[in-house]
Amino acid sequence: MSDSGKSGSGQGGSSRGSGAGGAGQRRGGGGPSRRNAQGRERNRGPRRSFTENAPSQRTRRADPARLVAFEVLRAVAGEDAYANLVLPARIRQHGLDRRDAGFATELSYGALRSQGTYDAILARCVDRPLEKLDPAVLDALRLGVHQLLAMRVPAHAALDQTVGLARAVIGAGPSALINAVLRKVAARGLDEWLAELVAGEQDENKVAAIRYAHPEWIVRALRQSLVAHGRPVSEITELLEADNAAPVVNLVALPGLGSLDEALESGAVPGELVEGSALSSGGDLGRLESVRSGTTRVQDVGSQLVARALAAATLEAADFEAADAGTADAARPGAGNNPAGEAWLDLCAGPGGKAALLGALANERGATLLANEPAPHRAKLVSQALSAVPSDVWSVRTGDGREVGSEQPAAFDRVLVDVPCSGLGALRRRPESRWRRSPKDLADLGPLQRELLNSALAAVRPGGVVAYVTCSPHPAETTAVVSDALRKREDLELLDAGSVLDAVSLGGGLEAGHEKTAQLWPHVHSTDAMFLALIRRKR
């Protein structure tokens, strides 16, 4: 969000940006003390006024909203944490109100999202390689750059508050360096900086990488992905811009169990793509009882659509339907205590968002759900996510999903295999991930994705359906994996995933289908870039 009106209310303005150190402090009765970038005293002399206050005159405390953003950046860089998990806890810890929470969210997400571009600008303003800077100082600089170039924070307030933050949490030594560097940054607007950075560059991928703050390899990958899924490559600018837009929080009320009434009363609006969804401007959704109870959940609409598509896909009659109940139960161990109903499987269930929605749908349909997750701590998260669903509907298995197909062959009617992937489809919600990933991840994940899909295909019964899902549009993780599976087996067929998505959406017409698979897009559907293939095992 922008910082409109902040300058007069204390979040970034002069009322909270005035110096706390006292003007003209002297040592031994001499002139004002001036320090270099290492914090050492420089030769005294007439003080030049570059900004409203010199570093020694500025505030020495950290503004709470900016402190939250700084702590988020430090956790991401130093602890390999995810911003969307760290930020809510820090907001609660520091007791930020809704407005300050919004400011902290925009500041932390914006600095993380545009890190590559901001680092390129900083490299022009720092007299040493950025990797030689203390990481905490670099994070403080990134926060300052975002305020100066992308938020409506007055320049003097951005400088004052960033230096104050540094003095409070890093130390007095780096404050002169931070002040000097940010003064150089503030001398130009963002458009001027971008023009300088791309001047003379002919490679359109490199230009886009700088202008839209994506690693160059991701720009190339997304161009390839658009073409692979039947969209014009000219949409690349819209896609990159959509990745950089602040995402709206998506909510889902678990079917038959939850209600959106409380969320709507708190300012959310009904979603336009899928039944039982809502869009929220954010804030602390944990204050809602429906969210705390788990009957209403935060979940991207793309995830809601692919889960509902699996539940709606047409099955072929099972061979055992003509058999007696005892034979049916023996043939379908995944059905558990409900041999008369369908048995569903979520093969890669952690942390449990899609499992919760599938569990609620299974409850409505008289089906059962087995949720599998290999990591014990994530399996606990799956159980917590499913806790709002009647306990006789679901169970959680902790184990390797690649073994389920051999341990429970042909046991399930519907199988979701939401495989680990590069996450290139969720860059808007996970702003730091674009700088963590590399092309090597695609190569490393490919064998695991294929093994999990093979396990799912072994676990589904003849006539049943597997939903292969990724939060990535990259063809190496999507169409290539599905094509390999279809090429190796003759008992598989693709259902028209685009038509099924249309059927479960409000109004249809998503235009997500291409060659029987489906790809959602941030710039087209305002969802994560979820890929869906519905594969039916022939009888």
Coordinates of C-alpha atoms in Angstrom, one line a residue:
M1 CA 0.0 0.0 0.0
S2 CA 1.1 3.6 -0.4
D3 CA 1.9 5.8 2.5
S4 CA -0.6 8.5 1.7
G5 CA -1.2 10.7 4.7
K6 CA 1.5 9.2 6.7
S7 CA 3.6 12.4 6.9
G8 CA 1.2 14.1 9.2
S9 CA 0.3 11.2 11.4
G10 CA 3.7 10.0 12.5
Q11 CA 4.3 6.9 10.4
G12 CA 6.8 8.6 8.1
G13 CA 6.4 12.3 8.7
S14 CA 8.1 15.1 10.4
S15 CA 6.2 14.7 13.6
R16 CA 7.9 11.4 14.3
G17 CA 11.0 12.2 12.2
S18 CA 12.3 15.1 14.1
G19 CA 15.8 14.6 15.6
A20 CA 16.1 13.2 19.1
G21 CA 19.8 13.8 19.5
G22 CA 19.8 17.6 19.9
A23 CA 21.3 20.0 17.4
G24 CA 24.9 21.1 17.5
Q25 CA 26.1 18.5 20.0
R26 CA 29.8 19.2 20.8
R27 CA 32.7 17.3 22.2
G28 CA 35.1 19.3 24.5
G29 CA 33.5 22.5 23.4
G30 CA 34.6 22.2 19.8
G31 CA 32.6 22.0 16.6
P32 CA 29.9 19.4 15.7
S33 CA 31.2 15.8 15.8
R34 CA 31.2 14.3 12.3
R35 CA 31.9 10.6 11.7
N36 CA 32.9 8.5 8.7
A37 CA 31.3 5.3 7.5
Q38 CA 33.1 3.3 10.1
G39 CA 31.8 5.5 12.9
R40 CA 35.1 7.3 13.5
E41 CA 35.3 11.0 14.0
R42 CA 36.2 13.0 11.0
N43 CA 38.0 16.3 10.9
R44 CA 35.9 19.1 12.2
G45 CA 34.8 21.9 10.0
P46 CA 31.7 23.7 8.8
R47 CA 28.8 21.2 8.6
R48 CA 27.1 20.9 5.3
S49 CA 23.3 20.3 5.4
F50 CA 22.4 17.6 2.9
T51 CA 19.1 16.8 4.5
E52 CA 16.8 18.3 7.1
N53 CA 18.9 16.8 9.9
A54 CA 22.4 15.4 10.1
P55 CA 22.7 11.8 11.3
S56 CA 23.7 12.8 14.8
Q57 CA 20.6 15.0 15.1
R58 CA 18.1 12.4 13.9
T59 CA 15.9 10.1 15.9
R60 CA 17.6 7.2 17.7
R61 CA 14.7 4.9 17.9
A62 CA 13.0 2.5 15.6
D63 CA 9.5 3.2 14.3
P64 CA 7.5 0.1 15.1
A65 CA 6.2 -0.5 11.6
R66 CA 9.7 -0.1 10.1
L67 CA 11.1 -2.3 12.8
V68 CA 8.7 -5.1 11.8
A69 CA 9.7 -4.8 8.2
F70 CA 13.4 -4.9 9.2
E71 CA 12.9 -8.0 11.3
V72 CA 11.1 -9.7 8.4
L73 CA 14.0 -9.0 6.0
R74 CA 16.5 -10.2 8.6
A75 CA 14.6 -13.5 9.1
V76 CA 14.3 -14.1 5.4
A77 CA 18.0 -13.4 4.8
G78 CA 19.4 -14.9 8.0
E79 CA 17.1 -17.8 8.8
D80 CA 15.8 -18.7 5.3
A81 CA 12.3 -17.9 6.6
Y82 CA 9.2 -17.1 4.5
A83 CA 7.9 -13.6 4.8
N84 CA 4.3 -14.6 4.7
L85 CA 4.8 -16.7 7.8
V86 CA 7.1 -14.3 9.7
L87 CA 5.2 -11.1 9.1
P88 CA 1.9 -11.8 10.9
A89 CA 3.7 -13.0 14.0
R90 CA 5.9 -9.8 14.1
I91 CA 2.8 -7.6 13.6
R92 CA 1.1 -9.2 16.6
Q93 CA 4.3 -9.1 18.6
H94 CA 4.7 -5.4 18.2
G95 CA 1.0 -4.6 18.5
L96 CA 0.6 -2.8 15.2
D97 CA -2.8 -1.4 14.4
R98 CA -4.4 -2.0 11.0
R99 CA -2.8 1.0 9.4
D100 CA 0.7 0.4 10.6
A101 CA 0.3 -3.3 9.8
G102 CA -0.5 -2.3 6.2
F103 CA 2.5 0.0 6.1
A104 CA 4.8 -2.8 7.4
T105 CA 3.4 -5.3 4.9
E106 CA 4.0 -3.0 1.9
L107 CA 7.4 -2.0 3.1
S108 CA 8.7 -5.6 3.8
Y109 CA 7.0 -7.2 0.8
G110 CA 8.0 -4.3 -1.5
A111 CA 11.7 -4.4 -0.4
L112 CA 11.8 -8.2 -0.9
R113 CA 10.0 -8.2 -4.2
S114 CA 12.2 -5.5 -5.8
Q115 CA 15.5 -6.6 -4.2
G116 CA 17.3 -7.3 -7.4
T117 CA 16.5 -3.9 -8.9
Y118 CA 17.2 -2.1 -5.6
D119 CA 20.5 -3.8 -5.3
A120 CA 21.4 -2.7 -8.8
I121 CA 20.7 0.9 -7.8
L122 CA 22.6 0.6 -4.5
A123 CA 25.6 -0.8 -6.4
R124 CA 25.8 2.6 -8.1
C125 CA 25.7 4.4 -4.8
V126 CA 28.0 2.3 -2.5
D127 CA 31.8 2.5 -2.8
R128 CA 32.3 -1.3 -2.3
P129 CA 30.7 -4.5 -3.4
L130 CA 27.3 -5.0 -1.8
E131 CA 28.4 -8.4 -0.5
K132 CA 31.0 -6.6 1.6
L133 CA 28.3 -4.7 3.5
D134 CA 27.0 -6.0 6.8
P135 CA 23.8 -7.9 5.8
A136 CA 21.8 -6.0 8.4
V137 CA 23.0 -2.7 6.9
L138 CA 22.1 -3.9 3.4
D139 CA 18.6 -4.8 4.5
A140 CA 18.2 -1.3 6.1
L141 CA 19.3 0.3 2.8
R142 CA 16.8 -1.8 0.9
L143 CA 14.0 -0.6 3.2
G144 CA 15.1 3.0 2.7
V145 CA 15.3 2.7 -1.1
H146 CA 11.7 1.3 -1.2
Q147 CA 10.4 4.2 0.8
L148 CA 12.2 6.7 -1.4
L149 CA 11.4 5.3 -4.8
A150 CA 8.1 3.3 -4.4
M151 CA 6.1 4.8 -1.4
R152 CA 4.7 8.2 -0.8
V153 CA 7.0 8.8 2.1
P154 CA 8.7 12.3 2.1
A155 CA 12.4 11.9 1.4
H156 CA 13.5 13.5 4.6
A157 CA 11.2 11.2 6.6
A158 CA 12.5 8.1 4.8
L159 CA 16.1 9.2 5.5
D160 CA 15.5 10.1 9.1
Q161 CA 13.5 7.0 10.0
T162 CA 15.9 4.6 8.2
V163 CA 18.9 6.1 10.0
G164 CA 17.0 6.0 13.3
L165 CA 16.2 2.4 12.7
A166 CA 19.8 1.6 12.0
R167 CA 21.0 3.5 15.1
A168 CA 18.5 1.6 17.3
V169 CA 19.0 -1.9 16.1
I170 CA 22.4 -2.0 14.3
G171 CA 24.5 0.7 15.9
A172 CA 25.6 4.2 15.5
G173 CA 28.6 3.3 13.3
P174 CA 26.8 2.6 10.0
S175 CA 24.4 5.5 10.2
A176 CA 26.6 7.9 8.3
L177 CA 27.0 5.3 5.5
I178 CA 23.3 4.7 5.3
N179 CA 22.6 8.5 5.3
A180 CA 25.2 9.1 2.5
V181 CA 24.0 6.2 0.3
L182 CA 20.3 7.1 0.6
R183 CA 21.0 10.7 -0.2
K184 CA 22.5 9.5 -3.5
V185 CA 19.5 7.3 -4.1
A186 CA 17.1 10.1 -3.4
A187 CA 18.7 12.4 -6.0
R188 CA 16.7 10.5 -8.7
G189 CA 13.3 9.0 -9.2
L190 CA 12.7 5.4 -9.9
D191 CA 12.1 6.0 -13.6
E192 CA 15.4 7.8 -13.9
W193 CA 17.3 5.0 -12.1
L194 CA 15.7 2.4 -14.4
A195 CA 16.6 4.4 -17.5
E196 CA 20.2 4.5 -16.3
L197 CA 20.4 0.8 -15.4
V198 CA 19.1 -0.4 -18.8
A199 CA 20.8 2.3 -21.0
G200 CA 22.4 0.6 -24.0
E201 CA 21.1 -2.9 -23.1
Q202 CA 19.6 -4.7 -26.1
D203 CA 18.6 -8.0 -24.5
E204 CA 14.9 -7.7 -23.8
N205 CA 15.1 -10.3 -21.0
K206 CA 17.8 -8.4 -19.2
V207 CA 15.8 -5.1 -19.6
A208 CA 12.7 -6.8 -18.2
A209 CA 14.7 -8.4 -15.4
I210 CA 15.8 -4.9 -14.2
R211 CA 12.5 -3.1 -14.8
Y212 CA 10.3 -5.7 -13.2
A213 CA 12.6 -7.1 -10.5
H214 CA 12.8 -10.7 -11.7
P215 CA 15.9 -12.8 -12.1
E216 CA 16.7 -13.0 -15.8
W217 CA 16.3 -16.7 -15.9
I218 CA 12.7 -16.4 -14.5
V219 CA 11.8 -13.9 -17.2
R220 CA 13.0 -16.4 -19.9
A221 CA 11.1 -19.2 -18.1
L222 CA 7.9 -17.3 -17.9
R223 CA 8.1 -16.3 -21.6
Q224 CA 8.5 -20.0 -22.4
S225 CA 5.6 -20.9 -20.1
L226 CA 3.2 -18.5 -21.8
V227 CA 3.9 -20.0 -25.2
A228 CA 3.7 -23.6 -23.8
H229 CA 0.2 -23.0 -22.5
G230 CA -1.1 -21.3 -25.5
R231 CA -0.8 -17.6 -24.6
P232 CA 1.0 -14.9 -26.6
V233 CA 4.5 -14.1 -25.4
S234 CA 3.5 -10.4 -25.6
E235 CA 1.7 -10.9 -22.3
I236 CA 5.1 -11.2 -20.5
T237 CA 5.0 -7.5 -19.3
E238 CA 1.5 -8.0 -17.8
L239 CA 2.6 -11.2 -16.1
L240 CA 5.7 -9.6 -14.5
E241 CA 3.6 -6.6 -13.4
A242 CA 1.0 -8.9 -11.9
D243 CA 3.8 -10.7 -10.0
N244 CA 4.7 -7.4 -8.5
A245 CA 1.2 -6.3 -7.5
A246 CA 0.3 -6.6 -3.8
P247 CA -1.9 -9.7 -3.6
V248 CA -5.4 -9.6 -2.2
V249 CA -6.0 -12.1 0.6
N250 CA -8.3 -14.9 -0.6
L251 CA -10.6 -16.7 1.9
V252 CA -12.7 -19.8 1.6
A253 CA -15.5 -21.1 3.8
L254 CA -15.3 -24.9 4.1
P255 CA -18.4 -26.2 2.3
G256 CA -21.1 -27.3 4.7
L257 CA -19.0 -26.3 7.7
G258 CA -18.0 -22.6 7.5
S259 CA -19.6 -19.3 6.7
L260 CA -18.2 -16.0 5.3
D261 CA -20.6 -13.9 7.2
E262 CA -18.0 -12.8 9.8
A263 CA -15.4 -12.0 7.1
L264 CA -17.9 -10.0 5.0
E265 CA -19.0 -8.0 8.1
S266 CA -15.3 -7.2 8.6
G267 CA -14.9 -5.7 5.2
A268 CA -14.2 -8.7 2.9
V269 CA -16.1 -8.9 -0.4
P270 CA -17.5 -12.0 -2.1
G271 CA -15.2 -13.6 -4.6
E272 CA -16.1 -13.6 -8.2
L273 CA -14.4 -16.8 -9.4
V274 CA -15.5 -19.6 -7.1
E275 CA -18.4 -20.3 -4.7
G276 CA -17.8 -19.8 -1.0
S277 CA -14.8 -17.5 -1.5
A278 CA -14.1 -13.9 -0.4
L279 CA -11.4 -11.3 -0.9
S280 CA -10.0 -9.3 2.0
S281 CA -7.8 -6.3 2.1
G282 CA -5.8 -7.9 4.9
G283 CA -5.3 -7.0 8.5
D284 CA -5.1 -9.5 11.3
L285 CA -7.5 -12.2 10.1
G286 CA -6.6 -14.3 13.1
R287 CA -9.0 -12.1 15.1
L288 CA -12.0 -13.7 13.3
E289 CA -13.5 -16.6 15.2
S290 CA -14.3 -18.4 11.9
V291 CA -10.6 -18.3 11.0
R292 CA -9.4 -19.3 14.4
S293 CA -11.8 -22.3 14.3
G294 CA -10.6 -23.3 10.9
T295 CA -14.0 -23.3 9.2
T296 CA -12.9 -20.3 7.2
R297 CA -9.4 -20.4 5.8
V298 CA -6.9 -18.2 3.9
Q299 CA -6.4 -19.9 0.5
D300 CA -5.7 -18.7 -3.0
V301 CA -8.6 -19.0 -5.4
G302 CA -6.4 -21.0 -7.7
S303 CA -5.9 -23.7 -5.0
Q304 CA -9.7 -23.7 -4.4
L305 CA -10.4 -24.2 -8.0
V306 CA -8.1 -27.1 -8.6
A307 CA -9.4 -28.9 -5.5
R308 CA -13.0 -28.4 -6.5
A309 CA -12.1 -29.6 -10.0
L310 CA -10.8 -32.9 -8.7
A311 CA -14.0 -33.4 -6.7
A312 CA -16.1 -32.6 -9.8
A313 CA -14.3 -34.7 -12.3
T314 CA -16.3 -37.5 -13.9
L315 CA -15.3 -41.1 -12.9
E316 CA -16.0 -44.3 -14.7
A317 CA -17.9 -47.0 -12.8
A318 CA -15.5 -49.2 -10.8
D319 CA -15.3 -52.9 -11.6
F320 CA -16.0 -53.8 -8.0
E321 CA -19.4 -52.0 -7.9
A322 CA -21.1 -55.1 -8.9
A323 CA -19.4 -57.1 -6.2
D324 CA -20.7 -57.6 -2.7
A325 CA -19.7 -55.2 0.1
G326 CA -17.1 -57.5 1.5
T327 CA -15.3 -57.8 -1.8
A328 CA -15.5 -54.0 -2.4
D329 CA -14.0 -53.3 1.0
A330 CA -11.1 -55.7 0.4
A331 CA -10.5 -54.2 -3.0
R332 CA -10.5 -50.6 -1.8
P333 CA -8.4 -50.3 1.4
G334 CA -8.4 -46.5 1.1
A335 CA -12.1 -46.4 1.8
G336 CA -11.5 -47.3 5.5
N337 CA -14.7 -47.5 7.4
N338 CA -16.8 -46.2 4.5
P339 CA -16.7 -48.9 1.8
A340 CA -19.9 -47.7 0.2
G341 CA -18.5 -44.2 -0.5
E342 CA -15.6 -42.9 -2.5
A343 CA -12.1 -42.9 -1.2
W344 CA -10.0 -39.8 -1.8
L345 CA -6.2 -39.3 -1.4
D346 CA -4.2 -36.1 -1.0
L347 CA -0.7 -37.4 -1.7
C348 CA 1.3 -34.3 -0.8
A349 CA -0.9 -32.7 1.7
G350 CA 1.3 -30.4 3.8
P351 CA 0.6 -27.8 5.1
G352 CA -3.1 -28.8 4.6
G353 CA -5.0 -26.1 2.8
K354 CA -6.2 -28.2 -0.1
A355 CA -6.7 -31.2 2.2
A356 CA -9.1 -29.1 4.4
L357 CA -11.2 -28.1 1.4
L358 CA -11.2 -31.7 0.0
G359 CA -12.1 -33.0 3.5
A360 CA -15.1 -30.7 3.6
L361 CA -16.2 -31.7 0.1
A362 CA -15.7 -35.4 1.0
N363 CA -17.9 -34.9 4.1
E364 CA -20.7 -33.5 1.9
R365 CA -20.3 -36.4 -0.5
G366 CA -20.1 -39.3 1.9
A367 CA -16.5 -39.9 0.9
T368 CA -13.3 -40.3 3.0
L369 CA -10.0 -38.6 2.7
L370 CA -6.5 -39.9 3.4
A371 CA -4.0 -37.1 3.6
N372 CA -0.3 -38.1 3.2
E373 CA 2.6 -35.9 4.3
P374 CA 6.2 -37.2 4.7
A375 CA 7.5 -34.6 7.2
P376 CA 6.1 -35.2 10.8
H377 CA 5.9 -31.5 11.7
R378 CA 4.0 -30.8 8.5
A379 CA 1.8 -33.8 9.1
K380 CA 0.7 -32.1 12.3
L381 CA -0.2 -29.0 10.4
V382 CA -2.3 -31.1 8.1
S383 CA -4.2 -32.6 11.1
Q384 CA -4.7 -29.1 12.4
A385 CA -6.1 -27.9 9.1
L386 CA -8.5 -30.9 9.0
S387 CA -9.6 -30.4 12.6
A388 CA -12.7 -28.5 11.5
V389 CA -13.9 -31.5 9.4
P390 CA -15.6 -34.5 11.2
S391 CA -12.9 -36.8 12.3
D392 CA -14.5 -39.9 10.9
V393 CA -14.1 -38.4 7.4
W394 CA -10.3 -38.1 7.3
S395 CA -7.0 -39.6 8.4
V396 CA -3.4 -38.5 8.1
R397 CA -0.5 -40.8 7.0
T398 CA 3.0 -39.7 7.7
G399 CA 5.2 -41.3 5.1
D400 CA 6.8 -41.1 1.6
G401 CA 4.1 -40.4 -1.0
R402 CA 6.2 -42.4 -3.5
E403 CA 5.3 -45.5 -1.6
V404 CA 1.6 -45.1 -1.4
G405 CA 0.9 -46.5 -4.9
S406 CA 2.7 -49.8 -4.1
E407 CA 1.3 -50.1 -0.6
Q408 CA -2.3 -49.3 -1.6
P409 CA -2.7 -50.0 -5.3
A410 CA -6.0 -49.1 -7.0
A411 CA -7.4 -48.1 -3.6
F412 CA -8.7 -44.6 -4.3
D413 CA -11.3 -43.0 -6.6
R414 CA -9.8 -39.5 -6.6
V415 CA -6.1 -38.5 -6.0
L416 CA -4.6 -35.1 -5.7
V417 CA -0.9 -34.9 -6.3
D418 CA 0.2 -31.3 -5.7
V419 CA 3.9 -31.9 -6.2
P420 CA 6.8 -29.9 -4.7
C421 CA 7.8 -27.4 -7.4
S422 CA 9.7 -24.3 -8.1
G423 CA 6.8 -22.0 -6.9
L424 CA 7.2 -19.8 -10.0
G425 CA 3.4 -19.4 -9.9
A426 CA 3.3 -17.8 -6.4
L427 CA 5.9 -15.1 -6.8
R428 CA 3.4 -12.4 -5.8
R429 CA 2.6 -14.0 -2.5
R430 CA 6.1 -15.2 -1.7
P431 CA 8.2 -12.2 -2.8
E432 CA 11.5 -13.6 -1.6
S433 CA 11.2 -16.8 -3.5
R434 CA 12.2 -15.3 -6.8
W435 CA 15.7 -14.6 -5.5
R436 CA 16.1 -18.0 -3.8
R437 CA 15.3 -20.2 -6.8
S438 CA 17.7 -21.2 -9.7
P439 CA 17.3 -23.2 -12.9
K440 CA 18.9 -26.1 -11.0
D441 CA 15.8 -26.4 -9.0
L442 CA 13.8 -27.4 -12.1
A443 CA 16.3 -30.2 -12.8
D444 CA 16.4 -31.4 -9.2
L445 CA 12.6 -31.5 -8.8
G446 CA 11.8 -33.2 -12.0
P447 CA 12.5 -36.8 -11.0
L448 CA 10.5 -36.4 -7.7
Q449 CA 7.6 -35.0 -9.5
R450 CA 7.5 -37.9 -11.9
E451 CA 7.8 -40.5 -9.1
L452 CA 5.0 -38.9 -7.1
L453 CA 2.7 -38.8 -10.2
N454 CA 3.5 -42.5 -10.9
S455 CA 2.6 -43.3 -7.3
A456 CA -0.7 -41.5 -7.6
L457 CA -1.5 -43.3 -10.9
A458 CA -0.8 -46.6 -9.2
A459 CA -3.0 -45.6 -6.2
V460 CA -6.0 -44.7 -8.2
R461 CA -8.4 -47.4 -9.2
P462 CA -9.4 -48.1 -12.8
G463 CA -12.0 -45.5 -13.7
G464 CA -10.7 -43.0 -11.1
V465 CA -9.1 -39.6 -11.6
V466 CA -5.7 -38.1 -10.6
A467 CA -5.3 -34.3 -10.4
Y468 CA -1.7 -33.4 -11.1
V469 CA -1.2 -29.9 -9.8
T470 CA 1.8 -27.5 -9.6
C471 CA 2.1 -23.9 -8.5
S472 CA 4.3 -23.3 -11.5
P473 CA 3.6 -22.7 -15.1
H474 CA 7.0 -23.9 -16.3
P475 CA 6.6 -26.7 -18.9
A476 CA 9.4 -28.7 -17.3
E477 CA 7.2 -29.1 -14.3
T478 CA 3.8 -29.2 -16.0
T479 CA 3.2 -30.5 -19.5
A480 CA 6.5 -32.4 -19.8
V481 CA 5.8 -34.4 -16.6
V482 CA 2.2 -35.3 -17.7
S483 CA 3.4 -36.1 -21.3
D484 CA 6.0 -38.5 -19.9
A485 CA 3.4 -40.4 -17.9
L486 CA 0.9 -40.6 -20.8
R487 CA 3.7 -41.8 -23.1
K488 CA 4.7 -44.7 -20.8
R489 CA 1.2 -46.1 -20.2
E490 CA -1.7 -47.0 -22.4
D491 CA -4.3 -47.1 -19.7
L492 CA -4.4 -43.3 -19.1
E493 CA -6.4 -40.5 -20.7
L494 CA -6.5 -36.8 -20.2
L495 CA -9.8 -35.2 -19.3
D496 CA -10.6 -31.6 -20.4
A497 CA -9.3 -29.8 -17.3
G498 CA -10.3 -26.4 -18.7
S499 CA -13.9 -27.4 -19.0
V500 CA -14.0 -28.9 -15.5
L501 CA -12.5 -25.6 -14.1
D502 CA -15.2 -23.7 -16.0
A503 CA -17.8 -25.9 -14.5
V504 CA -16.7 -25.3 -10.9
S505 CA -16.1 -21.6 -11.3
L506 CA -18.7 -18.8 -11.1
G507 CA -19.8 -17.9 -14.6
G508 CA -17.2 -20.1 -16.3
G509 CA -15.3 -18.7 -19.2
L510 CA -11.9 -18.8 -17.4
E511 CA -10.1 -19.5 -20.7
A512 CA -7.5 -21.5 -18.8
G513 CA -7.6 -24.7 -20.9
H514 CA -5.0 -25.6 -23.5
E515 CA -4.7 -29.1 -25.1
K516 CA -6.8 -30.5 -22.3
T517 CA -4.6 -29.2 -19.5
A518 CA -5.4 -25.9 -17.7
Q519 CA -3.2 -23.1 -16.6
L520 CA -4.3 -20.2 -14.4
W521 CA -2.4 -16.9 -14.5
P522 CA -2.0 -13.9 -12.1
H523 CA -2.5 -11.4 -14.9
V524 CA -5.5 -13.1 -16.3
H525 CA -7.3 -14.7 -13.4
S526 CA -5.8 -12.8 -10.4
T527 CA -4.8 -16.2 -8.9
D528 CA -1.5 -18.0 -8.4
A529 CA -0.3 -19.6 -11.7
M530 CA -1.7 -23.0 -10.9
F531 CA -1.4 -25.8 -13.4
L532 CA -4.0 -28.7 -13.5
A533 CA -4.1 -31.9 -15.5
L534 CA -6.9 -34.4 -14.8
I535 CA -5.8 -37.9 -15.7
R536 CA -8.3 -40.8 -15.7
R537 CA -7.1 -44.4 -15.5
K538 CA -9.0 -46.4 -18.1
R539 CA -10.9 -49.5 -17.1

